[in-house]
mmCIF file of C-alpha atoms and ligand atoms in Angstrom:
data_model
loop_
_atom_site.group_PDB
_atom_site.id
_atom_site.type_symbol
_atom_site.label_atom_id
_atom_site.label_comp_id
_atom_site.label_asym_id
_atom_site.label_seq_id
_atom_site.Cartn_x
_atom_site.Cartn_y
_atom_site.Cartn_z
ATOM 1 C CA MET A 1 -16.732 10.160 13.944
ATOM 2 C CA LEU A 2 -13.235 9.814 12.558
ATOM 3 C CA ALA A 3 -11.819 8.906 15.973
ATOM 4 C CA GLN A 4 -14.605 6.415 16.523
ATOM 5 C CA ARG A 5 -14.157 4.696 13.172
ATOM 6 C CA LEU A 6 -10.402 4.557 13.655
ATOM 7 C CA THR A 7 -10.912 2.888 17.039
ATOM 8 C CA VAL A 8 -13.314 0.347 15.541
ATOM 9 C CA VAL A 9 -10.782 -0.568 12.837
ATOM 10 C CA ARG A 10 -7.875 -0.746 15.284
ATOM 11 C CA GLU A 11 -9.937 -3.068 17.476
ATOM 12 C CA GLY A 12 -10.921 -5.114 14.418
ATOM 13 C CA ILE A 13 -7.258 -5.511 13.497
ATOM 14 C CA ALA A 14 -6.349 -6.541 17.041
ATOM 15 C CA ALA A 15 -9.162 -9.127 17.103
ATOM 16 C CA ALA A 16 -8.202 -10.502 13.674
ATOM 17 C CA CYS A 17 -4.597 -10.860 14.859
ATOM 18 C CA VAL A 18 -5.728 -12.798 17.930
ATOM 19 C CA SER A 19 -7.844 -15.123 15.740
ATOM 20 C CA ALA A 20 -4.918 -15.652 13.391
ATOM 21 C CA GLY A 21 -2.477 -16.254 16.254
ATOM 22 C CA ARG A 22 -0.411 -13.271 15.194
ATOM 23 C CA ASP A 23 1.144 -10.411 17.116
ATOM 24 C CA SER A 24 -0.502 -7.137 16.118
ATOM 25 C CA SER A 25 2.916 -5.441 16.173
ATOM 26 C CA GLU A 26 3.575 -7.289 12.880
ATOM 27 C CA VAL A 27 0.786 -5.326 11.204
ATOM 28 C CA THR A 28 1.060 -1.733 9.960
ATOM 29 C CA LEU A 29 -2.147 0.200 9.375
ATOM 30 C CA ILE A 30 -1.896 2.592 6.425
ATOM 31 C CA VAL A 31 -4.870 4.952 6.335
ATOM 32 C CA VAL A 32 -5.799 5.699 2.715
ATOM 33 C CA THR A 33 -6.727 9.388 2.535
ATOM 34 C CA LYS A 34 -7.052 9.851 -1.248
ATOM 35 C CA PHE A 35 -9.595 12.542 -2.216
ATOM 36 C CA HIS A 36 -9.801 13.743 1.389
ATOM 37 C CA PRO A 37 -8.390 17.133 2.402
ATOM 38 C CA VAL A 38 -5.188 17.526 4.411
ATOM 39 C CA SER A 39 -7.293 18.618 7.398
ATOM 40 C CA VAL A 40 -8.454 14.986 7.679
ATOM 41 C CA MET A 41 -4.840 13.838 7.580
ATOM 42 C CA ARG A 42 -3.883 16.261 10.353
ATOM 43 C CA GLU A 43 -6.758 15.016 12.452
ATOM 44 C CA LEU A 44 -5.653 11.411 11.888
ATOM 45 C CA PHE A 45 -2.091 12.370 12.794
ATOM 46 C CA GLU A 46 -3.403 13.790 16.086
ATOM 47 C CA LEU A 47 -5.028 10.394 16.649
ATOM 48 C CA GLY A 48 -1.679 8.677 16.260
ATOM 49 C CA VAL A 49 -1.746 7.709 12.580
ATOM 50 C CA ARG A 50 1.702 7.953 10.967
ATOM 51 C CA ASP A 51 1.207 5.975 7.740
ATOM 52 C CA PHE A 52 -0.914 7.467 4.967
ATOM 53 C CA GLY A 53 -1.800 6.046 1.539
ATOM 54 C CA GLU A 54 -2.346 8.100 -1.601
ATOM 55 C CA ASN A 55 -2.940 6.942 -5.162
ATOM 56 C CA ARG A 56 -2.659 10.009 -7.426
ATOM 57 C CA HIS A 57 0.632 11.740 -8.040
ATOM 58 C CA GLN A 58 -0.474 15.383 -8.180
ATOM 59 C CA GLU A 59 -2.675 15.109 -5.126
ATOM 60 C CA ALA A 60 -0.043 13.186 -3.160
ATOM 61 C CA GLU A 61 2.708 15.644 -4.071
ATOM 62 C CA ALA A 62 0.639 18.642 -2.977
ATOM 63 C CA LYS A 63 -0.340 16.968 0.295
ATOM 64 C CA ALA A 64 3.248 15.959 1.053
ATOM 65 C CA ALA A 65 4.292 19.595 0.613
ATOM 66 C CA GLU A 66 1.452 20.912 2.798
ATOM 67 C CA LEU A 67 2.207 18.403 5.543
ATOM 68 C CA GLY A 68 5.954 18.945 5.515
ATOM 69 C CA ASP A 69 5.846 19.886 9.213
ATOM 70 C CA LEU A 70 4.588 16.407 10.218
ATOM 71 C CA ASP A 71 6.802 13.355 10.540
ATOM 72 C CA LEU A 72 4.657 10.946 8.567
ATOM 73 C CA ASN A 73 5.198 8.082 6.117
ATOM 74 C CA LEU A 74 3.607 8.553 2.737
ATOM 75 C CA HIS A 75 2.788 5.338 0.855
ATOM 76 C CA PHE A 76 2.110 5.662 -2.859
ATOM 77 C CA ILE A 77 -0.408 2.942 -3.726
ATOM 78 C CA GLY A 78 -1.752 3.939 -7.160
ATOM 79 C CA GLN A 79 -0.838 3.052 -10.705
ATOM 80 C CA LEU A 80 2.323 4.901 -11.625
ATOM 81 C CA GLN A 81 3.533 6.048 -15.044
ATOM 82 C CA SER A 82 7.245 5.677 -15.636
ATOM 83 C CA ASN A 83 7.586 9.360 -16.519
ATOM 84 C CA LYS A 84 6.314 10.268 -13.018
ATOM 85 C CA ALA A 85 8.635 7.850 -11.235
ATOM 86 C CA ALA A 86 11.337 10.367 -10.352
ATOM 87 C CA ALA A 87 8.808 12.893 -9.066
ATOM 88 C CA VAL A 88 7.030 10.348 -6.853
ATOM 89 C CA ARG A 89 10.346 9.129 -5.445
ATOM 90 C CA ARG A 90 11.015 12.598 -4.097
ATOM 91 C CA TYR A 91 8.155 12.582 -1.612
ATOM 92 C CA ALA A 92 7.031 8.962 -1.212
ATOM 93 C CA ASP A 93 8.515 6.861 1.580
ATOM 94 C CA VAL A 94 7.264 3.597 0.077
ATOM 95 C CA ILE A 95 5.827 2.771 -3.359
ATOM 96 C CA HIS A 96 3.424 -0.193 -3.329
ATOM 97 C CA SER A 97 2.661 -0.338 -7.037
ATOM 98 C CA VAL A 98 5.857 -1.383 -8.787
ATOM 99 C CA ASP A 99 4.537 -3.718 -11.469
ATOM 100 C CA ARG A 100 6.687 -3.708 -14.586
ATOM 101 C CA ALA A 101 10.245 -3.595 -15.830
ATOM 102 C CA ALA A 102 10.015 -0.076 -17.292
ATOM 103 C CA LEU A 103 8.966 1.290 -13.909
ATOM 104 C CA VAL A 104 11.778 -0.529 -12.069
ATOM 105 C CA THR A 105 14.240 0.939 -14.545
ATOM 106 C CA ALA A 106 12.809 4.455 -14.231
ATOM 107 C CA LEU A 107 12.782 4.328 -10.421
ATOM 108 C CA GLY A 108 16.275 2.876 -10.378
ATOM 109 C CA LYS A 109 17.708 5.675 -12.473
ATOM 110 C CA ALA A 110 16.029 8.413 -10.496
ATOM 111 C CA SER A 111 18.155 8.413 -7.348
ATOM 112 C CA ASP A 112 21.033 6.946 -5.397
ATOM 113 C CA ASP A 113 19.051 6.794 -2.159
ATOM 114 C CA VAL A 114 17.357 3.518 -1.390
ATOM 115 C CA LEU A 115 13.600 3.514 -1.927
ATOM 116 C CA GLU A 116 11.397 0.894 -0.284
ATOM 117 C CA CYS A 117 8.812 -0.702 -2.541
ATOM 118 C CA PHE A 118 6.386 -3.552 -3.008
ATOM 119 C CA LEU A 119 5.902 -5.506 -6.217
ATOM 120 C CA GLN A 120 2.204 -5.377 -7.094
ATOM 121 C CA LEU A 121 0.534 -8.559 -8.303
ATOM 122 C CA ASN A 122 -2.436 -8.610 -10.621
ATOM 123 C CA LEU A 123 -4.900 -11.234 -9.369
ATOM 124 C CA THR A 124 -7.316 -10.710 -12.268
ATOM 125 C CA ASP A 125 -7.075 -11.470 -15.989
ATOM 126 C CA ASP A 126 -7.513 -7.779 -16.770
ATOM 127 C CA PRO A 127 -4.133 -6.167 -17.519
ATOM 128 C CA SER A 128 -5.586 -2.645 -17.054
ATOM 129 C CA ARG A 129 -5.975 -3.330 -13.318
ATOM 130 C CA GLY A 130 -2.269 -2.833 -12.646
ATOM 131 C CA GLY A 131 0.086 -5.398 -11.219
ATOM 132 C CA VAL A 132 2.416 -7.973 -12.668
ATOM 133 C CA ALA A 133 0.939 -11.303 -13.767
ATOM 134 C CA PRO A 134 1.922 -13.937 -11.174
ATOM 135 C CA GLY A 135 3.917 -15.832 -13.809
ATOM 136 C CA ASP A 136 6.089 -12.778 -14.447
ATOM 137 C CA LEU A 137 6.831 -12.049 -10.775
ATOM 138 C CA VAL A 138 10.193 -13.817 -10.651
ATOM 139 C CA ALA A 139 11.592 -11.926 -13.653
ATOM 140 C CA LEU A 140 10.430 -8.601 -12.190
ATOM 141 C CA ALA A 141 11.885 -9.502 -8.790
ATOM 142 C CA GLU A 142 15.239 -10.382 -10.367
ATOM 143 C CA LEU A 143 15.344 -7.018 -12.115
ATOM 144 C CA ALA A 144 14.414 -5.152 -8.911
ATOM 145 C CA ALA A 145 16.989 -7.140 -6.923
ATOM 146 C CA ALA A 146 19.634 -6.010 -9.403
ATOM 147 C CA THR A 147 18.635 -2.350 -8.895
ATOM 148 C CA PRO A 148 20.736 -0.972 -6.015
ATOM 149 C CA SER A 149 18.472 1.997 -5.254
ATOM 150 C CA LEU A 150 15.397 -0.190 -4.670
ATOM 151 C CA ARG A 151 14.710 -2.287 -1.597
ATOM 152 C CA VAL A 152 11.845 -4.700 -2.191
ATOM 153 C CA LEU A 153 9.798 -5.200 0.974
ATOM 154 C CA GLY A 154 7.367 -7.745 -0.450
ATOM 155 C CA VAL A 155 4.254 -8.245 -2.562
ATOM 156 C CA MET A 156 1.187 -6.033 -2.793
ATOM 157 C CA ALA A 157 -2.245 -6.930 -4.138
ATOM 158 C CA VAL A 158 -5.862 -5.834 -4.312
ATOM 159 C CA ALA A 159 -8.316 -8.721 -3.900
ATOM 160 C CA PRO A 160 -11.014 -8.830 -6.592
ATOM 161 C CA LEU A 161 -14.266 -7.320 -5.319
ATOM 162 C CA ALA A 162 -17.506 -9.248 -5.008
ATOM 163 C CA THR A 163 -15.916 -12.644 -4.495
ATOM 164 C CA ASP A 164 -14.614 -14.376 -1.388
ATOM 165 C CA PRO A 165 -11.289 -12.608 -0.769
ATOM 166 C CA ARG A 166 -9.688 -15.469 1.146
ATOM 167 C CA PRO A 167 -8.575 -17.524 -1.921
ATOM 168 C CA ALA A 168 -7.094 -14.348 -3.414
ATOM 169 C CA PHE A 169 -5.048 -13.770 -0.262
ATOM 170 C CA VAL A 170 -3.897 -17.401 -0.349
ATOM 171 C CA ARG A 171 -2.494 -16.680 -3.821
ATOM 172 C CA VAL A 172 -0.796 -13.561 -2.479
ATOM 173 C CA ARG A 173 0.845 -15.564 0.279
ATOM 174 C CA GLU A 174 2.056 -18.140 -2.251
ATOM 175 C CA ALA A 175 3.444 -15.334 -4.407
ATOM 176 C CA SER A 176 5.195 -13.948 -1.324
ATOM 177 C CA GLU A 177 6.974 -17.285 -0.916
ATOM 178 C CA VAL A 178 7.995 -17.225 -4.591
ATOM 179 C CA LEU A 179 9.315 -13.683 -4.172
ATOM 180 C CA GLN A 180 11.324 -14.681 -1.096
ATOM 181 C CA GLY A 181 12.997 -17.331 -3.250
ATOM 182 C CA VAL A 182 14.528 -14.436 -5.206
ATOM 183 C CA ILE A 183 14.784 -11.808 -2.428
ATOM 184 C CA PRO A 184 14.825 -13.537 0.993
ATOM 185 C CA ALA A 185 14.323 -10.276 2.903
ATOM 186 C CA ALA A 186 11.118 -9.415 0.991
ATOM 187 C CA THR A 187 8.845 -10.953 3.608
ATOM 188 C CA PHE A 188 6.146 -8.283 3.847
ATOM 189 C CA ILE A 189 2.652 -8.446 2.341
ATOM 190 C CA SER A 190 0.634 -5.313 1.505
ATOM 191 C CA ALA A 191 -2.959 -6.532 1.307
ATOM 192 C CA GLY A 192 -6.308 -5.940 2.950
ATOM 193 C CA MET A 193 -8.685 -3.002 2.586
ATOM 194 C CA SER A 194 -11.826 -1.793 4.374
ATOM 195 C CA TYR A 195 -13.959 -4.849 3.656
ATOM 196 C CA ASP A 196 -11.390 -7.639 3.548
ATOM 197 C CA TYR A 197 -8.652 -6.853 6.055
ATOM 198 C CA VAL A 198 -9.696 -9.650 8.421
ATOM 199 C CA GLU A 199 -9.148 -12.268 5.690
ATOM 200 C CA ALA A 200 -5.905 -10.587 4.666
ATOM 201 C CA ILE A 201 -4.583 -10.759 8.229
ATOM 202 C CA ALA A 202 -5.517 -14.448 8.348
ATOM 203 C CA GLU A 203 -3.262 -15.002 5.316
ATOM 204 C CA GLY A 204 -0.299 -13.066 6.633
ATOM 205 C CA ALA A 205 -0.801 -9.448 5.521
ATOM 206 C CA THR A 206 1.637 -7.072 7.224
ATOM 207 C CA HIS A 207 0.579 -3.761 5.642
ATOM 208 C CA LEU A 208 -3.149 -2.967 5.533
ATOM 209 C CA ARG A 209 -4.389 -0.182 3.240
ATOM 210 C CA ILE A 210 -7.680 0.969 4.752
ATOM 211 C CA GLY A 211 -9.678 3.961 3.535
ATOM 212 C CA THR A 212 -13.463 4.233 3.770
ATOM 213 C CA ALA A 213 -13.871 2.183 6.967
ATOM 214 C CA ILE A 214 -11.926 4.970 8.703
ATOM 215 C CA THR A 215 -12.500 8.122 6.639
ATOM 216 C CA GLY A 216 -16.085 7.453 5.585
ATOM 217 C CA GLU A 217 -17.129 7.658 1.947
ATOM 218 C CA ARG A 218 -14.689 9.479 -0.264
ATOM 219 C CA PRO A 219 -15.737 12.811 -1.777
ATOM 220 C CA PRO A 220 -15.961 12.614 -5.591
ATOM 221 C CA ALA A 221 -12.647 12.912 -7.431
ATOM 222 C CA SER A 222 -11.767 16.543 -8.073
HETATM 223 C C1 PLP B 301 -8.440 3.257 -2.375
HETATM 224 C C2 PLP B 301 -7.494 2.123 -2.162
HETATM 225 C C3 PLP B 301 -7.494 1.395 -0.965
HETATM 226 C C4 PLP B 301 -8.478 1.650 0.169
HETATM 227 O O1 PLP B 301 -9.749 1.204 -0.199
HETATM 228 P P1 PLP B 301 -10.951 1.222 0.864
HETATM 229 O O2 PLP B 301 -11.951 0.288 0.263
HETATM 230 O O3 PLP B 301 -11.443 2.620 0.926
HETATM 231 O O4 PLP B 301 -10.437 0.736 2.160
HETATM 232 C C5 PLP B 301 -6.559 0.387 -0.820
HETATM 233 N N1 PLP B 301 -5.663 0.090 -1.795
HETATM 234 C C6 PLP B 301 -5.647 0.751 -2.960
HETATM 235 C C7 PLP B 301 -4.643 0.371 -3.990
HETATM 236 C C8 PLP B 301 -6.551 1.791 -3.191
HETATM 237 O O5 PLP B 301 -6.511 2.453 -4.354
#
């Protein structure tokens, strides 16, 4: 089942790239394995998956330790408290959810190594959703650019559910252009999930975060 669903998604990505006139080598599939056991991650690794997404610190930390024998990339995609920043830095290869000055400062202090990150945009009017308001993106980008231990790869966003995702991804692409005005190398876009990755690819997404379409329904949070 897992292998079959993974194949369906990989083929869906390839087809969406063809429709968008893009090369599928520009697109990284991150399989979101939150709430699933490490056995599922090992099985996915066997199937060639190298990029995994997790959204809760304790769970991600434990999984990173258990999977220390595998050469994988762990992407932290969940809301992150500043007081956990140093701990997450230790095991995460990329953090997708950098969304406020206090977090940039905390991550910047935590290490001399360079950490790759995305600046998360909030596309809703609800501040509890995580993400920086689009109007505050430039100020956040300037702060991150002035933080030597952070390398900003691009913007990240979650499209609002239950509406046409395409206009949301247009806004993400526009925000990506704004970000590149501050950090020219920050050309990547982390966007697109199980039910909207085709639209995300059409608007330039380079990092897809796909869970349920590959893993099946998540078990309840433990
Ligand atoms: C859970 C999650 C995903 C994956 O969602 P699916 O609908 O299962 O594909 C992507 N991004 C973030 C930030 C998530 O928390």
